PDB file of C-alpha atoms in Angstrom:
ATOM      1  CA  UNK A   1     -13.471  -8.382  -7.918  1.00 56.00           C
ATOM      2  CA  UNK A   2     -12.873  -4.839  -9.169  1.00 64.00           C
ATOM      3  CA  UNK A   3     -10.935  -4.058 -12.323  1.00 71.00           C
ATOM      4  CA  UNK A   4      -8.864  -1.277 -12.007  1.00 73.00           C
ATOM      5  CA  UNK A   5      -6.128   0.119 -14.227  1.00 84.00           C
ATOM      6  CA  UNK A   6      -2.686   0.766 -12.289  1.00 83.00           C
ATOM      7  CA  UNK A   7      -3.250   4.110 -12.201  1.00 86.00           C
ATOM      8  CA  UNK A   8      -6.660   4.094 -10.403  1.00 85.00           C
ATOM      9  CA  UNK A   9      -4.980   1.534  -8.171  1.00 85.00           C
ATOM     10  CA  UNK A  10      -2.460   3.992  -7.176  1.00 90.00           C
ATOM     11  CA  UNK A  11      -4.783   7.127  -6.972  1.00 89.00           C
ATOM     12  CA  UNK A  12      -6.834   4.567  -4.703  1.00 91.00           C
ATOM     13  CA  UNK A  13      -4.236   4.060  -2.062  1.00 93.00           C
ATOM     14  CA  UNK A  14      -3.013   7.617  -2.162  1.00 94.00           C
ATOM     15  CA  UNK A  15      -6.546   8.557  -1.209  1.00 93.00           C
ATOM     16  CA  UNK A  16      -6.826   6.165   1.305  1.00 95.00           C
ATOM     17  CA  UNK A  17      -3.584   6.977   2.878  1.00 96.00           C
ATOM     18  CA  UNK A  18      -4.399  11.172   2.506  1.00 95.00           C
ATOM     19  CA  UNK A  19      -7.539  10.249   4.622  1.00 94.00           C
ATOM     20  CA  UNK A  20      -5.862   8.633   7.345  1.00 95.00           C
ATOM     21  CA  UNK A  21      -3.228  11.216   7.404  1.00 96.00           C
ATOM     22  CA  UNK A  22      -5.880  13.885   8.114  1.00 94.00           C
ATOM     23  CA  UNK A  23      -8.355  11.683  10.083  1.00 94.00           C
ATOM     24  CA  UNK A  24      -5.881   9.433  12.029  1.00 95.00           C
ATOM     25  CA  UNK A  25      -2.423  10.910  11.722  1.00 96.00           C
ATOM     26  CA  UNK A  26      -1.250   8.334  14.680  1.00 97.00           C
ATOM     27  CA  UNK A  27      -2.029   5.753  12.318  1.00 97.00           C
ATOM     28  CA  UNK A  28      -0.495   7.409   9.596  1.00 97.00           C
ATOM     29  CA  UNK A  29       2.562   7.895  11.247  1.00 98.00           C
ATOM     30  CA  UNK A  30       3.076   4.236  12.793  1.00 98.00           C
ATOM     31  CA  UNK A  31       2.218   2.778   9.167  1.00 97.00           C
ATOM     32  CA  UNK A  32       4.821   5.151   7.789  1.00 98.00           C
ATOM     33  CA  UNK A  33       7.276   3.883  10.229  1.00 98.00           C
ATOM     34  CA  UNK A  34       6.561   0.342  10.050  1.00 96.00           C
ATOM     35  CA  UNK A  35       7.192   0.338   6.010  1.00 96.00           C
ATOM     36  CA  UNK A  36      10.612   2.500   6.607  1.00 97.00           C
ATOM     37  CA  UNK A  37      11.820  -0.065   9.088  1.00 96.00           C
ATOM     38  CA  UNK A  38      10.567  -2.826   7.245  1.00 96.00           C
ATOM     39  CA  UNK A  39      12.302  -1.561   3.833  1.00 95.00           C
ATOM     40  CA  UNK A  40      15.566  -0.259   5.399  1.00 96.00           C
ATOM     41  CA  UNK A  41      16.278  -3.573   7.469  1.00 95.00           C
ATOM     42  CA  UNK A  42      15.203  -5.820   4.365  1.00 95.00           C
ATOM     43  CA  UNK A  43      16.830  -3.822   1.305  1.00 96.00           C
ATOM     44  CA  UNK A  44      19.768  -2.926   3.465  1.00 95.00           C
ATOM     45  CA  UNK A  45      20.008  -5.950   4.623  1.00 93.00           C
ATOM     46  CA  UNK A  46      19.845  -7.476   1.125  1.00 94.00           C
ATOM     47  CA  UNK A  47      22.399  -4.958  -0.002  1.00 94.00           C
ATOM     48  CA  UNK A  48      24.854  -6.036   3.228  1.00 93.00           C
ATOM     49  CA  UNK A  49      24.478  -9.565   1.805  1.00 92.00           C
ATOM     50  CA  UNK A  50      25.282  -8.856  -1.773  1.00 92.00           C
ATOM     51  CA  UNK A  51      28.702  -6.735  -0.703  1.00 92.00           C
ATOM     52  CA  UNK A  52      29.666  -9.454   1.578  1.00 90.00           C
ATOM     53  CA  UNK A  53      28.935 -12.143  -1.479  1.00 89.00           C
ATOM     54  CA  UNK A  54      30.898 -10.091  -3.467  1.00 90.00           C
ATOM     55  CA  UNK A  55      33.456  -9.459  -1.325  1.00 91.00           C
ATOM     56  CA  UNK A  56      33.778 -13.497  -0.633  1.00 90.00           C
ATOM     57  CA  UNK A  57      33.144 -13.077   3.159  1.00 88.00           C
ATOM     58  CA  UNK A  58      30.858 -14.908   5.233  1.00 83.00           C
ATOM     59  CA  UNK A  59      27.488 -13.744   5.759  1.00 81.00           C
ATOM     60  CA  UNK A  60      25.340 -16.039   7.698  1.00 86.00           C
ATOM     61  CA  UNK A  61      24.216 -13.571  10.509  1.00 89.00           C
ATOM     62  CA  UNK A  62      23.111 -11.277   7.382  1.00 90.00           C
ATOM     63  CA  UNK A  63      21.451 -14.051   5.590  1.00 90.00           C
ATOM     64  CA  UNK A  64      19.601 -15.600   8.631  1.00 93.00           C
ATOM     65  CA  UNK A  65      18.393 -11.940   9.720  1.00 93.00           C
ATOM     66  CA  UNK A  66      17.093 -11.649   6.029  1.00 94.00           C
ATOM     67  CA  UNK A  67      15.129 -15.028   6.001  1.00 94.00           C
ATOM     68  CA  UNK A  68      13.878 -14.342   8.969  1.00 95.00           C
ATOM     69  CA  UNK A  69      12.577 -11.145   8.126  1.00 95.00           C
ATOM     70  CA  UNK A  70      11.150 -12.244   5.174  1.00 95.00           C
ATOM     71  CA  UNK A  71       9.709 -15.269   6.747  1.00 95.00           C
ATOM     72  CA  UNK A  72       7.756 -12.981   9.029  1.00 95.00           C
ATOM     73  CA  UNK A  73       6.500 -11.029   6.582  1.00 94.00           C
ATOM     74  CA  UNK A  74       5.472 -14.135   4.439  1.00 94.00           C
ATOM     75  CA  UNK A  75       3.559 -15.398   7.169  1.00 94.00           C
ATOM     76  CA  UNK A  76       1.701 -11.656   8.059  1.00 93.00           C
ATOM     77  CA  UNK A  77       0.648 -11.688   4.658  1.00 93.00           C
ATOM     78  CA  UNK A  78      -0.625 -15.418   4.935  1.00 92.00           C
ATOM     79  CA  UNK A  79      -2.655 -14.387   8.110  1.00 93.00           C
ATOM     80  CA  UNK A  80      -3.919 -11.271   6.091  1.00 91.00           C
ATOM     81  CA  UNK A  81      -5.014 -13.865   3.126  1.00 91.00           C
ATOM     82  CA  UNK A  82      -6.431 -15.950   5.427  1.00 92.00           C
ATOM     83  CA  UNK A  83      -8.880 -13.249   6.556  1.00 93.00           C
ATOM     84  CA  UNK A  84      -9.764 -12.081   3.587  1.00 89.00           C
ATOM     85  CA  UNK A  85     -10.814 -15.597   2.238  1.00 89.00           C
ATOM     86  CA  UNK A  86     -13.187 -15.832   5.344  1.00 91.00           C
ATOM     87  CA  UNK A  87     -14.305 -12.824   5.158  1.00 92.00           C
ATOM     88  CA  UNK A  88     -14.858 -13.218   1.125  1.00 90.00           C
ATOM     89  CA  UNK A  89     -14.941 -17.129   0.748  1.00 90.00           C
ATOM     90  CA  UNK A  90     -16.773 -16.970  -3.261  1.00 91.00           C
ATOM     91  CA  UNK A  91     -13.661 -14.702  -4.633  1.00 87.00           C
ATOM     92  CA  UNK A  92     -11.211 -17.201  -3.311  1.00 84.00           C
ATOM     93  CA  UNK A  93     -10.464 -18.583  -6.701  1.00 85.00           C
ATOM     94  CA  UNK A  94     -10.487 -15.439  -8.235  1.00 83.00           C
ATOM     95  CA  UNK A  95      -8.044 -13.902  -6.020  1.00 83.00           C
ATOM     96  CA  UNK A  96      -5.626 -16.596  -6.000  1.00 87.00           C
ATOM     97  CA  UNK A  97      -3.167 -14.637  -8.038  1.00 86.00           C
ATOM     98  CA  UNK A  98      -3.206 -11.750  -5.688  1.00 86.00           C
ATOM     99  CA  UNK A  99      -3.098 -14.106  -3.024  1.00 88.00           C
ATOM    100  CA  UNK A 100       0.237 -15.618  -4.231  1.00 91.00           C
ATOM    101  CA  UNK A 101       1.530 -12.072  -5.162  1.00 91.00           C
ATOM    102  CA  UNK A 102       0.956 -10.636  -1.537  1.00 90.00           C
ATOM    103  CA  UNK A 103       2.141 -13.602  -0.008  1.00 89.00           C
ATOM    104  CA  UNK A 104       5.547 -13.963  -1.924  1.00 92.00           C
ATOM    105  CA  UNK A 105       6.289 -10.737  -3.179  1.00 93.00           C
ATOM    106  CA  UNK A 106       5.879  -9.012   0.399  1.00 91.00           C
ATOM    107  CA  UNK A 107       9.321  -6.469  -0.109  1.00 93.00           C
ATOM    108  CA  UNK A 108       8.536  -5.234  -3.311  1.00 94.00           C
ATOM    109  CA  UNK A 109       4.889  -4.432  -2.311  1.00 93.00           C
ATOM    110  CA  UNK A 110       5.947  -2.983   0.836  1.00 94.00           C
ATOM    111  CA  UNK A 111       8.345  -0.535  -1.136  1.00 95.00           C
ATOM    112  CA  UNK A 112       4.961   0.171  -3.447  1.00 94.00           C
ATOM    113  CA  UNK A 113       3.747   0.595  -0.418  1.00 95.00           C
ATOM    114  CA  UNK A 114       6.336   2.634   1.086  1.00 97.00           C
ATOM    115  CA  UNK A 115       5.676   5.033  -2.062  1.00 96.00           C
ATOM    116  CA  UNK A 116       2.374   5.630  -1.716  1.00 96.00           C
ATOM    117  CA  UNK A 117       2.302   6.545   2.066  1.00 97.00           C
ATOM    118  CA  UNK A 118       4.842   9.223   0.896  1.00 97.00           C
ATOM    119  CA  UNK A 119       3.262  10.784  -1.896  1.00 96.00           C
ATOM    120  CA  UNK A 120       0.155  11.140   0.688  1.00 95.00           C
ATOM    121  CA  UNK A 121       2.371  12.859   2.704  1.00 95.00           C
ATOM    122  CA  UNK A 122       1.694  15.854   0.611  1.00 94.00           C
ATOM    123  CA  UNK A 123      -1.395  17.892   0.033  1.00 91.00           C
ATOM    124  CA  UNK A 124      -5.001  17.773   1.127  1.00 90.00           C
ATOM    125  CA  UNK A 125      -7.149  17.696  -1.954  1.00 89.00           C
ATOM    126  CA  UNK A 126      -8.409  14.325  -3.109  1.00 88.00           C
ATOM    127  CA  UNK A 127     -10.961  13.472  -6.131  1.00 86.00           C
ATOM    128  CA  UNK A 128     -13.447  10.501  -5.636  1.00 84.00           C
ATOM    129  CA  UNK A 129     -15.976   9.772  -8.251  1.00 83.00           C
ATOM    130  CA  UNK A 130     -15.815  13.100  -9.900  1.00 84.00           C
ATOM    131  CA  UNK A 131     -16.133  14.879  -6.683  1.00 87.00           C
ATOM    132  CA  UNK A 132     -12.874  17.355  -5.585  1.00 88.00           C
ATOM    133  CA  UNK A 133     -12.161  17.459  -1.937  1.00 89.00           C
ATOM    134  CA  UNK A 134     -10.155  19.809   0.252  1.00 88.00           C
ATOM    135  CA  UNK A 135      -9.240  17.979   3.796  1.00 90.00           C
ATOM    136  CA  UNK A 136      -8.900  21.149   5.999  1.00 90.00           C
ATOM    137  CA  UNK A 137      -8.986  18.377   9.202  1.00 87.00           C
ATOM    138  CA  UNK A 138     -10.819  15.524  10.669  1.00 86.00           C
ATOM    139  CA  UNK A 139     -13.853  18.372  11.509  1.00 87.00           C
ATOM    140  CA  UNK A 140     -13.917  19.987   8.297  1.00 87.00           C
ATOM    141  CA  UNK A 141     -14.031  19.082   4.640  1.00 87.00           C
ATOM    142  CA  UNK A 142     -14.925  21.264   1.216  1.00 88.00           C
ATOM    143  CA  UNK A 143     -16.444  20.157  -1.542  1.00 89.00           C
ATOM    144  CA  UNK A 144     -13.936  22.117  -4.259  1.00 88.00           C
ATOM    145  CA  UNK A 145     -15.931  20.904  -7.467  1.00 90.00           C
ATOM    146  CA  UNK A 146     -17.688  18.043  -9.109  1.00 86.00           C
ATOM    147  CA  UNK A 147     -18.938  16.442 -12.380  1.00 80.00           C
ATOM    148  CA  UNK A 148     -22.148  15.403 -13.009  1.00 67.00           C
ATOM    149  CA  UNK A 149     -21.965  11.231 -13.283  1.00 57.00           C
ATOM    150  CA  UNK A 150     -21.803  10.210 -17.278  1.00 56.00           C
ATOM    151  CA  UNK A 151     -24.440   7.577 -18.055  1.00 45.00           C
ATOM    152  CA  UNK A 152     -23.126   3.965 -18.722  1.00 45.00           C
ATOM    153  CA  UNK A 153     -24.454   2.288 -21.616  1.00 45.00           C
ATOM    154  CA  UNK A 154     -26.635  -0.582 -20.545  1.00 47.00           C
TER     155      UNK A 154
END
């Protein structure tokens, strides 16, 4: 597996979503809307549940809706992990913690994903492997600057 710092991980996510926004805006918008709807439904439902619970009111329908939404997100994550495991069987053991996090922490990960999507909504510049790019559109990208690759110790 790749070893990243959190900063690198978030930079990677922003870069991928920014590239998607420039080259496939319909996909970016669908992803954005899907994450917004899930987050509003789940976290809003959780807030409603908490309010009803504090007021000692019945919350059966809210609980059922939240459980269904969480269950569907978990099943989706399970499918995603099955595909990853089939594509990279040699990494199954090493990715066990990531698999557990992906499956069970879906609502929190969805908020993080929404944050990356929102950050990618601004700007058109990315830096990758020391090269700074300006994404002017799907047909034109400019190289703004680059730095010489640093030698790695042997």
